[in-house]
């Protein structure tokens, strides 16, 4: 390879299309504008899944994040018997939203019934299946001979997990779920309805959660192993010190100090959702939408999906293996120590050698 | 036990909802662009044209650098493709530019196969990408894409029409790569002739069904400029890295006794248009067309050729796997067959050599036998001679004994006469 750097000394020539002056300007950086144009024309897709017990404010949070009714609020359902489903359902709603010319197809995937039963064993299975089904659909299209120009992306880019604000520690269900799902999807845990915790309680709760996540080997987003460079690591380290974000959601506006703000009004004061002194909603929004959205999608596509694909293509025989890759015999223990036995679908040694990029099933 | 129920809100479809405030996903294009900037960009240009049409000079002029290399000779036995990769940087954009040159194109007496090495090269790049895409463990996002994004076809400035070599080559390439035809060294043509030349070229391309790259007109922001430029094809270019002082500025130009041709003067040639279209406006579209159209076509044909088929939804990943296995076994079988063949050939050669050696040995034996016989004959002759000699000696001895006996008898009977006679006889012997 030769390094050839364009030289820049001379003034404009006659008849040249001016580009702000530089005679020897080639115009390679115009490709950025071209890419931007193409992206604006194509639009973006984002698929978010919300998981958590009923009543933790999942729908409200989604509506607050996207400042519109993207998620159906179950509390407004008229029929009380319908409120808690008997099984874990997966409900997916898509909306087209647009902001300053940027169009996005947002799909919110709700999981009513999760954690609501008396016996919640394996309630993560339908969710795992759904996530893997989306990978499967993408793979099917990708290996088609006649395939679409743009493969429709229904893969779950991020799963927001709602932790109830107990203030103590993670429940076994939380640990189980996050342990399994963090291997197939980006998980962003949040402390729901954080307005019931004082700042001190919040901090100690967060610390406990972080320790428990570490102790159980649960890698939530942003995963340390996918930091691209030192700059990335610096930014992500700061985020990792703050998760899980303690959030409060609201779609009601109130007058505070002459401004209309989203908040929750109580007798003792109004909680401003977007005020970082009150709760960490703004950090969550910034992470998910304003700064790391592309990164979240990239990790889904180039790591989680690829892991799925490797596993799938390595399956030698032509019989359909159940999508619930959940053949582990695990006994969750209260102290957070878990023994894991590899299931029938463990990716073979080849996949495991791919350092830092593969997850073991 | 929880069971699944997946309910898609099919009835709702995808509604558009208004936003009540600023959400912030308008930063998505920026996030995407930043990611690409970090990764860097790839652009690959193929220059097809006869030796001496100024391909290297044009690349130098376009990218404002001096790429390495000397002018090629005209005596190449066939067409080879020489590819060089350069890292360019402008502000924060890093570009990995690969320039592929056709060496020896149009120099042969028989040019029937000239296009073949070009087509093979383009296909090889597609194949490499396809292989990467089909791998089980792949790294597509860090793959160095070598697929040709743009093919600049250099037309000799004869002023008349396209050469048949040009037509044949472009026809073979138009379904594999984005072709941008350009009239090279266009300062050799007068302006009036140039217009006619361009019209002739365009009509010949159309009548021969050659699909050249059309600058896209579906995006309003560039539709106008692109459609204008489409009508200026093929671009008549002049390349030069030499600078000449015009007025009080230094410009890239070619200086003749009768005037100076300024490269970046749009009245003089279409260089600026080419640069505008190729780099500043449509580079991304060229890359996209290569990937979504040309590569997909190659992939489709290749997979169908290899025996893959789009079967029913249930068995797709498995047919891929099975066909993979089948192909792999076939390949191994072929490999074994080849090995066998080679072994057979080796055995055959050994046999032949053995036979040769045996022949030689036989000859040697024969020679030996002959010589032996010769020797024996000689020996026999000698023995015969010896025998006859012996016989003579014996005869002589006998005669001698007989003579002596006679002499003794004569002596006893006769006297000196016999002696004399004997003496005479003795003297005689």
PDB file of N, CA, C and O in Angstrom, chain A residues 167-192:
ATOM      1  N   UNK A 167     -35.254  -2.315  46.180  1.00  0.00           N
ATOM      2  CA  UNK A 167     -34.196  -1.702  46.970  1.00  0.00           C
ATOM      3  C   UNK A 167     -33.239  -2.711  47.570  1.00  0.00           C
ATOM      4  O   UNK A 167     -32.224  -2.342  48.158  1.00  0.00           O
ATOM      5  N   UNK A 168     -33.525  -3.990  47.431  1.00  0.00           N
ATOM      6  CA  UNK A 168     -32.657  -4.981  48.060  1.00  0.00           C
ATOM      7  C   UNK A 168     -31.669  -5.574  47.077  1.00  0.00           C
ATOM      8  O   UNK A 168     -30.523  -5.171  46.999  1.00  0.00           O
ATOM      9  N   UNK A 169     -32.143  -6.572  46.325  1.00  0.00           N
ATOM     10  CA  UNK A 169     -31.242  -7.209  45.365  1.00  0.00           C
ATOM     11  C   UNK A 169     -32.080  -7.802  44.250  1.00  0.00           C
ATOM     12  O   UNK A 169     -33.302  -7.708  44.261  1.00  0.00           O
ATOM     13  N   UNK A 170     -31.402  -8.391  43.297  1.00  0.00           N
ATOM     14  CA  UNK A 170     -32.110  -9.005  42.172  1.00  0.00           C
ATOM     15  C   UNK A 170     -32.822 -10.264  42.640  1.00  0.00           C
ATOM     16  O   UNK A 170     -32.321 -11.000  43.466  1.00  0.00           O
ATOM     17  N   UNK A 171     -33.998 -10.480  42.068  1.00  0.00           N
ATOM     18  CA  UNK A 171     -34.708 -11.703  42.402  1.00  0.00           C
ATOM     19  C   UNK A 171     -34.202 -12.827  41.507  1.00  0.00           C
ATOM     20  O   UNK A 171     -33.630 -12.560  40.443  1.00  0.00           O
ATOM     21  N   UNK A 172     -34.435 -14.047  41.927  1.00  0.00           N
ATOM     22  CA  UNK A 172     -33.974 -15.171  41.097  1.00  0.00           C
ATOM     23  C   UNK A 172     -34.494 -15.096  39.667  1.00  0.00           C
ATOM     24  O   UNK A 172     -33.775 -15.399  38.721  1.00  0.00           O
ATOM     25  N   UNK A 173     -35.723 -14.649  39.510  1.00  0.00           N
ATOM     26  CA  UNK A 173     -36.280 -14.541  38.161  1.00  0.00           C
ATOM     27  C   UNK A 173     -35.467 -13.554  37.329  1.00  0.00           C
ATOM     28  O   UNK A 173     -35.158 -13.810  36.163  1.00  0.00           O
ATOM     29  N   UNK A 174     -35.101 -12.428  37.943  1.00  0.00           N
ATOM     30  CA  UNK A 174     -34.323 -11.422  37.215  1.00  0.00           C
ATOM     31  C   UNK A 174     -32.997 -12.017  36.755  1.00  0.00           C
ATOM     32  O   UNK A 174     -32.578 -11.854  35.605  1.00  0.00           O
ATOM     33  N   UNK A 175     -32.341 -12.711  37.702  1.00  0.00           N
ATOM     34  CA  UNK A 175     -31.034 -13.276  37.373  1.00  0.00           C
ATOM     35  C   UNK A 175     -31.147 -14.304  36.266  1.00  0.00           C
ATOM     36  O   UNK A 175     -30.402 -14.283  35.283  1.00  0.00           O
ATOM     37  N   UNK A 176     -32.117 -15.193  36.434  1.00  0.00           N
ATOM     38  CA  UNK A 176     -32.319 -16.240  35.423  1.00  0.00           C
ATOM     39  C   UNK A 176     -32.533 -15.656  34.045  1.00  0.00           C
ATOM     40  O   UNK A 176     -31.873 -16.026  33.078  1.00  0.00           O
ATOM     41  N   UNK A 177     -33.463 -14.737  33.996  1.00  0.00           N
ATOM     42  CA  UNK A 177     -33.810 -14.154  32.703  1.00  0.00           C
ATOM     43  C   UNK A 177     -32.617 -13.473  32.070  1.00  0.00           C
ATOM     44  O   UNK A 177     -32.240 -13.741  30.923  1.00  0.00           O
ATOM     45  N   UNK A 178     -31.981 -12.609  32.841  1.00  0.00           N
ATOM     46  CA  UNK A 178     -30.896 -11.832  32.245  1.00  0.00           C
ATOM     47  C   UNK A 178     -29.710 -12.704  31.883  1.00  0.00           C
ATOM     48  O   UNK A 178     -29.031 -12.475  30.887  1.00  0.00           O
ATOM     49  N   UNK A 179     -29.499 -13.737  32.679  1.00  0.00           N
ATOM     50  CA  UNK A 179     -28.374 -14.616  32.372  1.00  0.00           C
ATOM     51  C   UNK A 179     -28.558 -15.275  31.018  1.00  0.00           C
ATOM     52  O   UNK A 179     -27.654 -15.327  30.202  1.00  0.00           O
ATOM     53  N   UNK A 180     -29.776 -15.767  30.786  1.00  0.00           N
ATOM     54  CA  UNK A 180     -30.013 -16.460  29.528  1.00  0.00           C
ATOM     55  C   UNK A 180     -30.090 -15.507  28.355  1.00  0.00           C
ATOM     56  O   UNK A 180     -29.502 -15.720  27.302  1.00  0.00           O
ATOM     57  N   UNK A 181     -30.847 -14.453  28.553  1.00  0.00           N
ATOM     58  CA  UNK A 181     -31.095 -13.571  27.418  1.00  0.00           C
ATOM     59  C   UNK A 181     -29.890 -12.733  27.027  1.00  0.00           C
ATOM     60  O   UNK A 181     -29.740 -12.351  25.867  1.00  0.00           O
ATOM     61  N   UNK A 182     -29.000 -12.440  27.986  1.00  0.00           N
ATOM     62  CA  UNK A 182     -27.859 -11.588  27.631  1.00  0.00           C
ATOM     63  C   UNK A 182     -26.968 -12.260  26.616  1.00  0.00           C
ATOM     64  O   UNK A 182     -26.126 -11.621  25.998  1.00  0.00           O
ATOM     65  N   UNK A 183     -27.167 -13.570  26.433  1.00  0.00           N
ATOM     66  CA  UNK A 183     -26.350 -14.273  25.460  1.00  0.00           C
ATOM     67  C   UNK A 183     -26.903 -14.154  24.045  1.00  0.00           C
ATOM     68  O   UNK A 183     -26.198 -14.450  23.088  1.00  0.00           O
ATOM     69  N   UNK A 184     -28.162 -13.781  23.927  1.00  0.00           N
ATOM     70  CA  UNK A 184     -28.712 -13.706  22.574  1.00  0.00           C
ATOM     71  C   UNK A 184     -29.159 -12.314  22.173  1.00  0.00           C
ATOM     72  O   UNK A 184     -29.462 -12.079  21.007  1.00  0.00           O
ATOM     73  N   UNK A 185     -29.248 -11.414  23.124  1.00  0.00           N
ATOM     74  CA  UNK A 185     -29.749 -10.088  22.772  1.00  0.00           C
ATOM     75  C   UNK A 185     -29.100  -9.058  23.699  1.00  0.00           C
ATOM     76  O   UNK A 185     -28.619  -9.397  24.780  1.00  0.00           O
ATOM     77  N   UNK A 186     -29.083  -7.804  23.259  1.00  0.00           N
ATOM     78  CA  UNK A 186     -28.560  -6.736  24.129  1.00  0.00           C
ATOM     79  C   UNK A 186     -29.591  -6.451  25.219  1.00  0.00           C
ATOM     80  O   UNK A 186     -30.744  -6.165  24.921  1.00  0.00           O
ATOM     81  N   UNK A 187     -29.164  -6.543  26.458  1.00  0.00           N
ATOM     82  CA  UNK A 187     -30.100  -6.251  27.552  1.00  0.00           C
ATOM     83  C   UNK A 187     -29.724  -4.939  28.212  1.00  0.00           C
ATOM     84  O   UNK A 187     -28.551  -4.717  28.545  1.00  0.00           O
ATOM     85  N   UNK A 188     -30.698  -4.073  28.385  1.00  0.00           N
ATOM     86  CA  UNK A 188     -30.501  -2.853  29.146  1.00  0.00           C
ATOM     87  C   UNK A 188     -31.420  -2.932  30.354  1.00  0.00           C
ATOM     88  O   UNK A 188     -32.631  -2.791  30.222  1.00  0.00           O
ATOM     89  N   UNK A 189     -30.860  -3.180  31.528  1.00  0.00           N
ATOM     90  CA  UNK A 189     -31.734  -3.268  32.703  1.00  0.00           C
ATOM     91  C   UNK A 189     -32.039  -1.865  33.229  1.00  0.00           C
ATOM     92  O   UNK A 189     -31.168  -0.976  33.196  1.00  0.00           O
ATOM     93  N   UNK A 190     -33.268  -1.661  33.665  1.00  0.00           N
ATOM     94  CA  UNK A 190     -33.619  -0.378  34.284  1.00  0.00           C
ATOM     95  C   UNK A 190     -34.353  -0.644  35.589  1.00  0.00           C
ATOM     96  O   UNK A 190     -35.010  -1.680  35.737  1.00  0.00           O
ATOM     97  N   UNK A 191     -34.205   0.275  36.502  1.00  0.00           N
ATOM     98  CA  UNK A 191     -34.972   0.180  37.748  1.00  0.00           C
ATOM     99  C   UNK A 191     -36.261   0.943  37.497  1.00  0.00           C
ATOM    100  O   UNK A 191     -36.242   2.161  37.269  1.00  0.00           O
ATOM    101  N   UNK A 192     -37.347   0.232  37.523  1.00  0.00           N
ATOM    102  CA  UNK A 192     -38.628   0.849  37.171  1.00  0.00           C
ATOM    103  C   UNK A 192     -39.188   1.612  38.362  1.00  0.00           C
ATOM    104  O   UNK A 192     -38.883   1.341  39.524  1.00  0.00           O
TER     105      UNK A 192
END
